[in-house]
Short mmCIF file of C-alpha atoms in Angstrom, two decimals:
data_model
loop_
_atom_site.label_atom_id
_atom_site.label_comp_id
_atom_site.label_asym_id
_atom_site.label_seq_id
_atom_site.Cartn_x
_atom_site.Cartn_y
_atom_site.Cartn_z
CA UNK A 1 0.00 0.00 0.00
CA UNK A 2 1.84 3.06 -1.26
CA UNK A 3 -0.99 5.37 -0.19
CA UNK A 4 -1.01 7.32 3.03
CA UNK A 5 -4.13 8.92 4.60
CA UNK A 6 -5.17 5.47 5.85
CA UNK A 7 -6.33 5.63 9.45
CA UNK A 8 -4.50 3.74 12.19
CA UNK A 9 -7.68 1.78 12.89
CA UNK A 10 -7.91 0.66 9.25
CA UNK A 11 -4.22 -0.22 9.17
CA UNK A 12 -4.52 -2.30 12.33
CA UNK A 13 -7.59 -4.11 11.00
CA UNK A 14 -5.87 -4.92 7.69
CA UNK A 15 -2.72 -6.19 9.37
CA UNK A 16 -4.57 -8.30 11.91
CA UNK A 17 -6.54 -9.88 9.06
CA UNK A 18 -3.31 -10.53 7.13
CA UNK A 19 -1.66 -12.10 10.17
CA UNK A 20 -4.61 -14.45 10.65
CA UNK A 21 -4.27 -15.58 7.03
CA UNK A 22 -0.44 -15.76 6.98
CA UNK A 23 -0.16 -12.84 4.56
CA UNK A 24 1.79 -9.59 4.44
CA UNK A 25 0.38 -6.08 4.26
CA UNK A 26 3.25 -3.81 3.27
CA UNK A 27 2.12 -0.31 4.15
CA UNK A 28 0.22 1.97 4.15
CA UNK A 29 2.80 4.60 3.24
CA UNK A 30 5.19 1.88 2.13
CA UNK A 31 7.27 3.10 -0.79
CA UNK A 32 9.75 0.26 -1.27
CA UNK A 33 10.04 -3.53 -1.27
CA UNK A 34 11.95 -6.20 -3.19
CA UNK A 35 10.17 -9.56 -3.14
CA UNK A 36 11.74 -12.62 -4.81
CA UNK A 37 14.00 -10.27 -6.76
CA UNK A 38 11.14 -8.10 -8.03
CA UNK A 39 11.43 -4.39 -7.10
CA UNK A 40 8.14 -2.82 -6.02
CA UNK A 41 7.38 0.94 -6.14
CA UNK A 42 10.51 3.04 -5.44
CA UNK A 43 13.17 0.33 -5.49
CA UNK A 44 16.52 -0.39 -7.04
CA UNK A 45 18.00 -3.07 -9.27
CA UNK A 46 20.09 -4.97 -6.74
CA UNK A 47 21.95 -8.27 -6.79
CA UNK A 48 20.27 -11.35 -5.40
CA UNK A 49 22.07 -12.61 -2.32
CA UNK A 50 21.84 -13.81 1.27
CA UNK A 51 20.98 -10.57 3.11
CA UNK A 52 17.35 -9.99 4.06
CA UNK A 53 15.93 -6.63 5.12
CA UNK A 54 12.87 -5.63 7.13
CA UNK A 55 12.30 -1.88 6.94
CA UNK A 56 9.75 0.60 8.21
CA UNK A 57 11.52 3.12 5.98
CA UNK A 58 11.47 3.37 2.21
CA UNK A 59 14.61 5.36 1.42
CA UNK A 60 16.39 3.67 4.32
CA UNK A 61 15.73 0.34 2.63
CA UNK A 62 16.89 1.76 -0.71
CA UNK A 63 20.11 3.17 0.73
CA UNK A 64 21.05 -0.02 2.59
CA UNK A 65 20.14 -2.41 -0.23
CA UNK A 66 21.92 -0.28 -2.85
CA UNK A 67 25.13 -0.04 -0.83
CA UNK A 68 25.09 -3.80 -0.22
CA UNK A 69 24.65 -4.43 -3.95
CA UNK A 70 27.31 -1.89 -4.93
CA UNK A 71 29.73 -3.74 -2.63
CA UNK A 72 29.10 -6.94 -4.56
CA UNK A 73 26.68 -8.73 -2.24
CA UNK A 74 22.94 -9.09 -2.62
CA UNK A 75 19.43 -9.15 -1.20
CA UNK A 76 17.28 -12.23 -0.59
CA UNK A 77 14.12 -10.32 0.36
CA UNK A 78 13.47 -6.70 1.32
CA UNK A 79 10.18 -6.33 3.17
CA UNK A 80 8.71 -2.87 3.66
CA UNK A 81 6.16 -2.39 6.43
CA UNK A 82 5.24 1.30 6.36
CA UNK A 83 6.58 3.69 8.97
CA UNK A 84 3.68 3.40 11.42
CA UNK A 85 4.02 -0.35 11.80
CA UNK A 86 6.57 0.11 14.63
CA UNK A 87 4.28 2.46 16.55
CA UNK A 88 2.49 1.08 19.61
CA UNK A 89 -0.92 1.46 17.95
CA UNK A 90 0.02 -1.15 15.32
CA UNK A 91 2.42 -3.11 17.52
CA UNK A 92 5.01 -4.01 14.88
CA UNK A 93 2.73 -6.69 13.42
CA UNK A 94 4.38 -6.80 10.00
CA UNK A 95 7.86 -5.93 11.25
CA UNK A 96 7.76 -8.98 13.53
CA UNK A 97 6.29 -11.16 10.78
CA UNK A 98 9.09 -9.99 8.49
CA UNK A 99 11.74 -11.05 11.01
CA UNK A 100 10.06 -14.45 11.36
CA UNK A 101 9.84 -14.89 7.58
CA UNK A 102 13.53 -14.10 7.07
CA UNK A 103 14.53 -16.34 9.96
CA UNK A 104 12.68 -19.21 8.26
CA UNK A 105 14.03 -18.38 4.79
CA UNK A 106 16.94 -20.69 3.85
CA UNK A 107 18.19 -18.12 1.31
CA UNK A 108 18.62 -15.49 4.05
CA UNK A 109 21.76 -15.76 6.19
CA UNK A 110 21.92 -12.19 7.54
CA UNK A 111 19.04 -9.95 8.64
CA UNK A 112 19.06 -6.13 8.59
CA UNK A 113 16.42 -4.05 10.40
CA UNK A 114 15.87 -0.44 9.32
CA UNK A 115 13.54 2.05 11.01
CA UNK A 116 13.09 5.17 12.99
CA UNK A 117 13.04 4.25 16.69
CA UNK A 118 10.20 1.80 17.39
CA UNK A 119 8.00 2.65 20.36
CA UNK A 120 9.45 1.00 23.47
CA UNK A 121 6.81 -1.69 23.77
CA UNK A 122 7.30 -2.60 20.10
CA UNK A 123 11.07 -2.66 20.58
CA UNK A 124 10.55 -5.07 23.49
CA UNK A 125 8.59 -7.36 21.15
CA UNK A 126 11.32 -7.13 18.52
CA UNK A 127 13.99 -8.03 21.08
CA UNK A 128 11.87 -10.96 22.29
CA UNK A 129 11.36 -12.17 18.71
CA UNK A 130 15.10 -11.97 18.06
CA UNK A 131 15.84 -14.22 21.03
CA UNK A 132 14.87 -17.19 18.84
CA UNK A 133 16.77 -15.96 15.76
CA UNK A 134 20.13 -17.67 15.22
CA UNK A 135 21.21 -15.57 12.25
CA UNK A 136 23.27 -12.35 12.61
CA UNK A 137 20.95 -9.34 12.95
CA UNK A 138 22.12 -5.80 12.17
CA UNK A 139 19.88 -2.86 13.11
CA UNK A 140 19.83 0.83 12.35
CA UNK A 141 17.09 2.55 14.35
CA UNK A 142 17.81 6.18 13.51
CA UNK A 143 17.82 8.21 16.71
CA UNK A 144 17.05 5.20 18.90
CA UNK A 145 17.96 4.88 22.59
CA UNK A 146 21.40 3.24 22.46
CA UNK A 147 21.26 2.04 26.08
CA UNK A 148 18.00 0.23 25.43
CA UNK A 149 19.19 -1.16 22.12
CA UNK A 150 22.51 -2.39 23.50
CA UNK A 151 20.67 -4.62 25.96
CA UNK A 152 19.58 -6.80 23.04
CA UNK A 153 21.58 -9.17 20.82
CA UNK A 154 21.30 -6.73 17.93
CA UNK A 155 24.44 -5.49 16.20
CA UNK A 156 23.74 -1.76 16.31
CA UNK A 157 24.86 0.48 13.44
CA UNK A 158 25.08 4.26 13.68
CA UNK A 159 24.39 4.99 10.01
CA UNK A 160 22.68 3.30 7.09
CA UNK A 161 26.01 2.79 5.35
CA UNK A 162 27.53 1.22 8.46
CA UNK A 163 24.56 -1.17 8.66
CA UNK A 164 25.23 -2.19 5.06
CA UNK A 165 28.97 -2.63 5.70
CA UNK A 166 28.37 -4.82 8.76
CA UNK A 167 25.80 -6.90 6.87
CA UNK A 168 28.25 -7.43 4.02
CA UNK A 169 30.94 -8.59 6.47
CA UNK A 170 28.46 -10.98 8.07
CA UNK A 171 27.39 -12.34 4.69
CA UNK A 172 31.04 -13.08 3.91
CA UNK A 173 31.45 -14.81 7.29
CA UNK A 174 33.99 -12.20 8.38
CA UNK A 175 34.63 -10.69 11.82
CA UNK A 176 31.58 -8.76 13.02
CA UNK A 177 33.58 -6.38 15.19
CA UNK A 178 32.02 -2.98 14.57
CA UNK A 179 34.48 -0.55 13.03
CA UNK A 180 34.21 3.16 13.72
CA UNK A 181 32.25 5.10 11.14
CA UNK A 182 33.54 6.98 9.33
CA UNK A 183 36.79 5.02 9.28
CA UNK A 184 40.27 6.52 9.09
CA UNK A 185 40.43 6.42 5.28
CA UNK A 186 37.12 8.24 4.86
CA UNK A 187 37.98 10.74 7.61
CA UNK A 188 41.25 11.62 5.89
CA UNK A 189 39.47 12.07 2.56
CA UNK A 190 36.79 14.30 4.10
CA UNK A 191 39.38 16.40 5.93
CA UNK A 192 41.31 16.94 2.70
CA UNK A 193 38.16 18.02 0.86
CA UNK A 194 37.14 20.28 3.76
CA UNK A 195 40.45 22.13 3.69
CA UNK A 196 40.00 22.86 -0.02
CA UNK A 197 36.40 24.01 0.41
CA UNK A 198 37.18 26.30 3.35
CA UNK A 199 39.44 28.35 1.08
CA UNK A 200 36.41 29.33 -1.02
CA UNK A 201 34.34 30.67 1.89
CA UNK A 202 33.89 34.28 3.04
CA UNK A 203 33.46 35.48 6.62
CA UNK A 204 29.65 35.42 6.44
CA UNK A 205 29.20 31.79 5.35
CA UNK A 206 28.57 29.28 8.13
CA UNK A 207 25.34 27.29 7.62
CA UNK A 208 24.11 24.23 5.75
CA UNK A 209 20.82 23.78 3.95
CA UNK A 210 19.83 20.20 3.20
CA UNK A 211 17.11 19.57 0.63
CA UNK A 212 16.05 15.93 0.65
CA UNK A 213 13.67 13.74 -1.30
CA UNK A 214 14.25 10.84 1.11
CA UNK A 215 12.74 11.18 4.59
CA UNK A 216 15.05 8.67 6.27
CA UNK A 217 18.07 10.27 4.63
CA UNK A 218 16.94 13.60 6.07
CA UNK A 219 16.63 11.96 9.51
CA UNK A 220 20.08 10.39 9.25
CA UNK A 221 21.60 13.78 8.43
CA UNK A 222 19.89 15.34 11.44
CA UNK A 223 21.30 12.63 13.69
CA UNK A 224 24.83 13.12 12.38
CA UNK A 225 24.60 16.90 12.81
CA UNK A 226 23.02 16.60 16.23
CA UNK A 227 25.83 14.34 17.45
CA UNK A 228 28.50 16.75 16.16
CA UNK A 229 27.20 20.30 16.56
CA UNK A 230 23.52 20.07 17.54
CA UNK A 231 20.80 22.61 16.75
CA UNK A 232 19.64 21.56 13.31
CA UNK A 233 16.19 22.70 12.22
CA UNK A 234 13.74 20.75 10.09
CA UNK A 235 10.12 20.37 9.07
CA UNK A 236 10.47 16.77 10.35
CA UNK A 237 12.80 17.21 13.34
CA UNK A 238 14.14 14.39 15.49
CA UNK A 239 13.99 16.90 18.34
CA UNK A 240 10.70 18.81 18.31
CA UNK A 241 12.41 21.90 19.78
CA UNK A 242 13.93 22.46 16.36
CA UNK A 243 10.77 22.26 14.27
CA UNK A 244 10.61 25.09 11.76
CA UNK A 245 7.78 27.54 12.32
CA UNK A 246 7.45 27.83 8.56
CA UNK A 247 8.77 24.98 6.40
CA UNK A 248 9.29 27.37 3.50
CA UNK A 249 11.77 29.48 5.48
CA UNK A 250 15.07 27.96 6.63
CA UNK A 251 16.75 28.95 9.90
CA UNK A 252 20.50 28.64 10.52
CA UNK A 253 21.38 24.95 9.89
CA UNK A 254 18.26 23.47 8.29
CA UNK A 255 17.39 20.22 6.53
CA UNK A 256 14.07 19.80 4.74
CA UNK A 257 12.24 16.59 3.86
CA UNK A 258 10.56 17.65 0.63
CA UNK A 259 8.83 14.27 0.46
CA UNK A 260 6.82 15.00 3.60
CA UNK A 261 3.04 15.17 3.17
CA UNK A 262 2.93 18.97 3.40
CA UNK A 263 4.91 19.20 0.15
CA UNK A 264 3.33 16.32 -1.78
CA UNK A 265 -0.39 17.12 -1.54
CA UNK A 266 -1.55 17.68 -5.11
CA UNK A 267 1.89 17.26 -6.66
CA UNK A 268 4.27 14.38 -7.48
CA UNK A 269 6.88 13.19 -4.99
CA UNK A 270 10.26 15.00 -5.30
CA UNK A 271 11.88 11.78 -6.52
CA UNK A 272 9.68 12.22 -9.60
CA UNK A 273 9.32 16.00 -9.92
CA UNK A 274 12.37 18.18 -9.19
CA UNK A 275 10.67 21.56 -9.67
CA UNK A 276 10.06 22.33 -5.98
CA UNK A 277 13.62 21.41 -5.00
CA UNK A 278 15.06 23.43 -7.87
CA UNK A 279 13.11 26.47 -6.66
CA UNK A 280 14.28 25.90 -3.10
CA UNK A 281 17.93 25.69 -4.20
CA UNK A 282 17.62 29.18 -5.70
CA UNK A 283 16.00 30.42 -2.50
CA UNK A 284 18.72 28.98 -0.27
CA UNK A 285 21.70 30.25 -2.25
CA UNK A 286 20.35 33.80 -1.93
CA UNK A 287 21.14 33.67 1.81
CA UNK A 288 24.66 35.11 2.29
CA UNK A 289 25.20 32.91 5.37
CA UNK A 290 24.80 29.64 3.45
CA UNK A 291 28.05 27.72 2.97
CA UNK A 292 26.82 24.25 1.98
CA UNK A 293 23.87 22.87 0.03
CA UNK A 294 23.39 19.17 0.86
CA UNK A 295 21.33 17.03 -1.52
CA UNK A 296 20.26 13.45 -2.10
CA UNK A 297 19.46 11.91 -5.48
CA UNK A 298 17.42 8.73 -5.18
CA UNK A 299 17.27 6.73 -8.40
CA UNK A 300 15.78 3.39 -9.41
CA UNK A 301 12.31 2.26 -10.42
CA UNK A 302 9.62 4.87 -9.79
CA UNK A 303 12.09 7.76 -9.66
CA UNK A 304 12.53 10.30 -12.45
CA UNK A 305 14.43 9.11 -15.51
CA UNK A 306 15.35 12.69 -16.40
CA UNK A 307 17.41 13.99 -13.48
CA UNK A 308 20.31 14.74 -15.84
CA UNK A 309 18.07 17.24 -17.67
CA UNK A 310 15.68 18.34 -14.92
CA UNK A 311 17.76 18.45 -11.71
CA UNK A 312 21.49 18.60 -12.36
CA UNK A 313 21.28 21.76 -14.54
CA UNK A 314 19.74 23.58 -11.55
CA UNK A 315 22.80 22.64 -9.49
CA UNK A 316 25.13 23.78 -12.26
CA UNK A 317 23.34 27.13 -12.59
CA UNK A 318 23.36 27.69 -8.83
CA UNK A 319 27.05 26.81 -8.59
CA UNK A 320 27.85 29.20 -11.41
CA UNK A 321 25.90 31.98 -9.67
CA UNK A 322 27.41 31.28 -6.23
CA UNK A 323 30.76 29.49 -6.71
CA UNK A 324 31.61 30.05 -3.03
CA UNK A 325 28.85 27.63 -1.96
CA UNK A 326 29.76 23.95 -1.66
CA UNK A 327 27.24 21.55 -3.20
CA UNK A 328 27.40 18.02 -1.78
CA UNK A 329 25.30 15.19 -3.21
CA UNK A 330 24.94 11.46 -2.66
CA UNK A 331 23.26 9.05 -5.05
CA UNK A 332 21.08 6.29 -3.63
CA UNK A 333 21.02 3.58 -6.26
CA UNK A 334 23.03 1.03 -8.21
CA UNK A 335 24.90 0.88 -11.50
CA UNK A 336 22.13 -1.36 -12.86
CA UNK A 337 19.33 1.12 -12.23
CA UNK A 338 17.68 2.56 -15.36
CA UNK A 339 19.13 6.04 -14.72
CA UNK A 340 22.80 4.89 -14.91
CA UNK A 341 24.40 5.87 -11.61
CA UNK A 342 27.91 6.32 -13.02
CA UNK A 343 26.73 8.77 -15.69
CA UNK A 344 24.80 10.77 -13.09
CA UNK A 345 27.85 10.93 -10.85
CA UNK A 346 29.93 12.33 -13.72
CA UNK A 347 27.19 14.84 -14.57
CA UNK A 348 27.05 16.04 -10.95
CA UNK A 349 30.83 16.44 -10.83
CA UNK A 350 30.71 18.38 -14.10
CA UNK A 351 28.02 20.63 -12.57
CA UNK A 352 30.42 21.49 -9.74
CA UNK A 353 29.03 19.25 -7.00
CA UNK A 354 30.99 16.99 -4.70
CA UNK A 355 29.65 13.42 -4.88
CA UNK A 356 29.86 11.10 -1.88
CA UNK A 357 29.43 7.33 -1.67
CA UNK A 358 26.53 7.54 0.79
CA UNK A 359 24.24 9.98 2.52
CA UNK A 360 26.17 9.42 5.75
CA UNK A 361 29.48 10.31 4.10
CA UNK A 362 27.92 13.41 2.53
CA UNK A 363 26.52 14.46 5.91
CA UNK A 364 29.85 13.98 7.68
CA UNK A 365 31.54 16.12 5.02
CA UNK A 366 28.92 18.84 5.41
CA UNK A 367 29.16 18.83 9.19
CA UNK A 368 32.96 19.02 9.11
CA UNK A 369 32.84 22.10 6.88
CA UNK A 370 30.15 23.78 9.01
CA UNK A 371 31.99 22.92 12.23
CA UNK A 372 35.17 24.57 10.94
CA UNK A 373 33.16 27.66 9.94
CA UNK A 374 31.64 27.94 13.43
CA UNK A 375 28.10 27.42 12.21
CA UNK A 376 26.61 25.83 15.31
#
């Protein structure tokens, strides 16, 4: 069920009925799934493999599955549940069923869980369900209570990319010791880029503006900023104290989820239609205090096939108008997606953007630049 505007009562009734008949209801507000190798809705062309995913997050599922595939491993099943499934009103009905299904699936050897923090009583049920799971389980609950999570047998990742990296190691039967993220090699690369970008900045520039089509990617960026410098505003804040009074007006460090309902009523999702984001880019670069524009580009089935003509030229024009602003972009997708990831990466570089391997890497680069500029 891709649709939203389904009541909690209706969702609960549907999922209880499905459970009684040993069926899945993926959604409502479920944008992504890959079942038996078939991508559904917004999904990517990924390798088949031994890693199964249960996700209450569409772009989170896309980011993790794409990174796994780009690293040479693959997905057995990727089950979307809809974001509200892990709320206490629904009780994690489909999330728990997904875990059970992957545990019983002989093609799945590693399980990855992706979500915003489940309500505590749902998390308790997840932990209880995992007590009977013998396979490695990696979880990224963006903004979750680490103390509570660490009491379980979950392998806890801090970012979507780290979850993918750990899952790949597990699928290759390698050591599951969690490495710091970002690692030394990435840190050195980001520091080198930061030093170059700082030379282009004037004394007024100190803030980031993130314009996202992926809600979970927006959340991940908030978490990374919050852990480093705090005080990041959003229309969908992890901390309600930093909710924008007006989503059309950015304040200091701001990240916007342009796929949120307030922006999609009566118009296509920003993964399909770039016009709203293009307008917002022009608005943000007019602010003399802006130093960094942070962007995601989510490709694959369902997403626009024309980003090279409809989105990237807006970045090029903005960069030409304001060369002192750093544009950072990550691409969520694979080389086998219809949009051709490698060609898009080259087009973004030609437009003057920096391209990172993941949303997490892009966010860490942005936060390092802003931190050095004193924009907290």
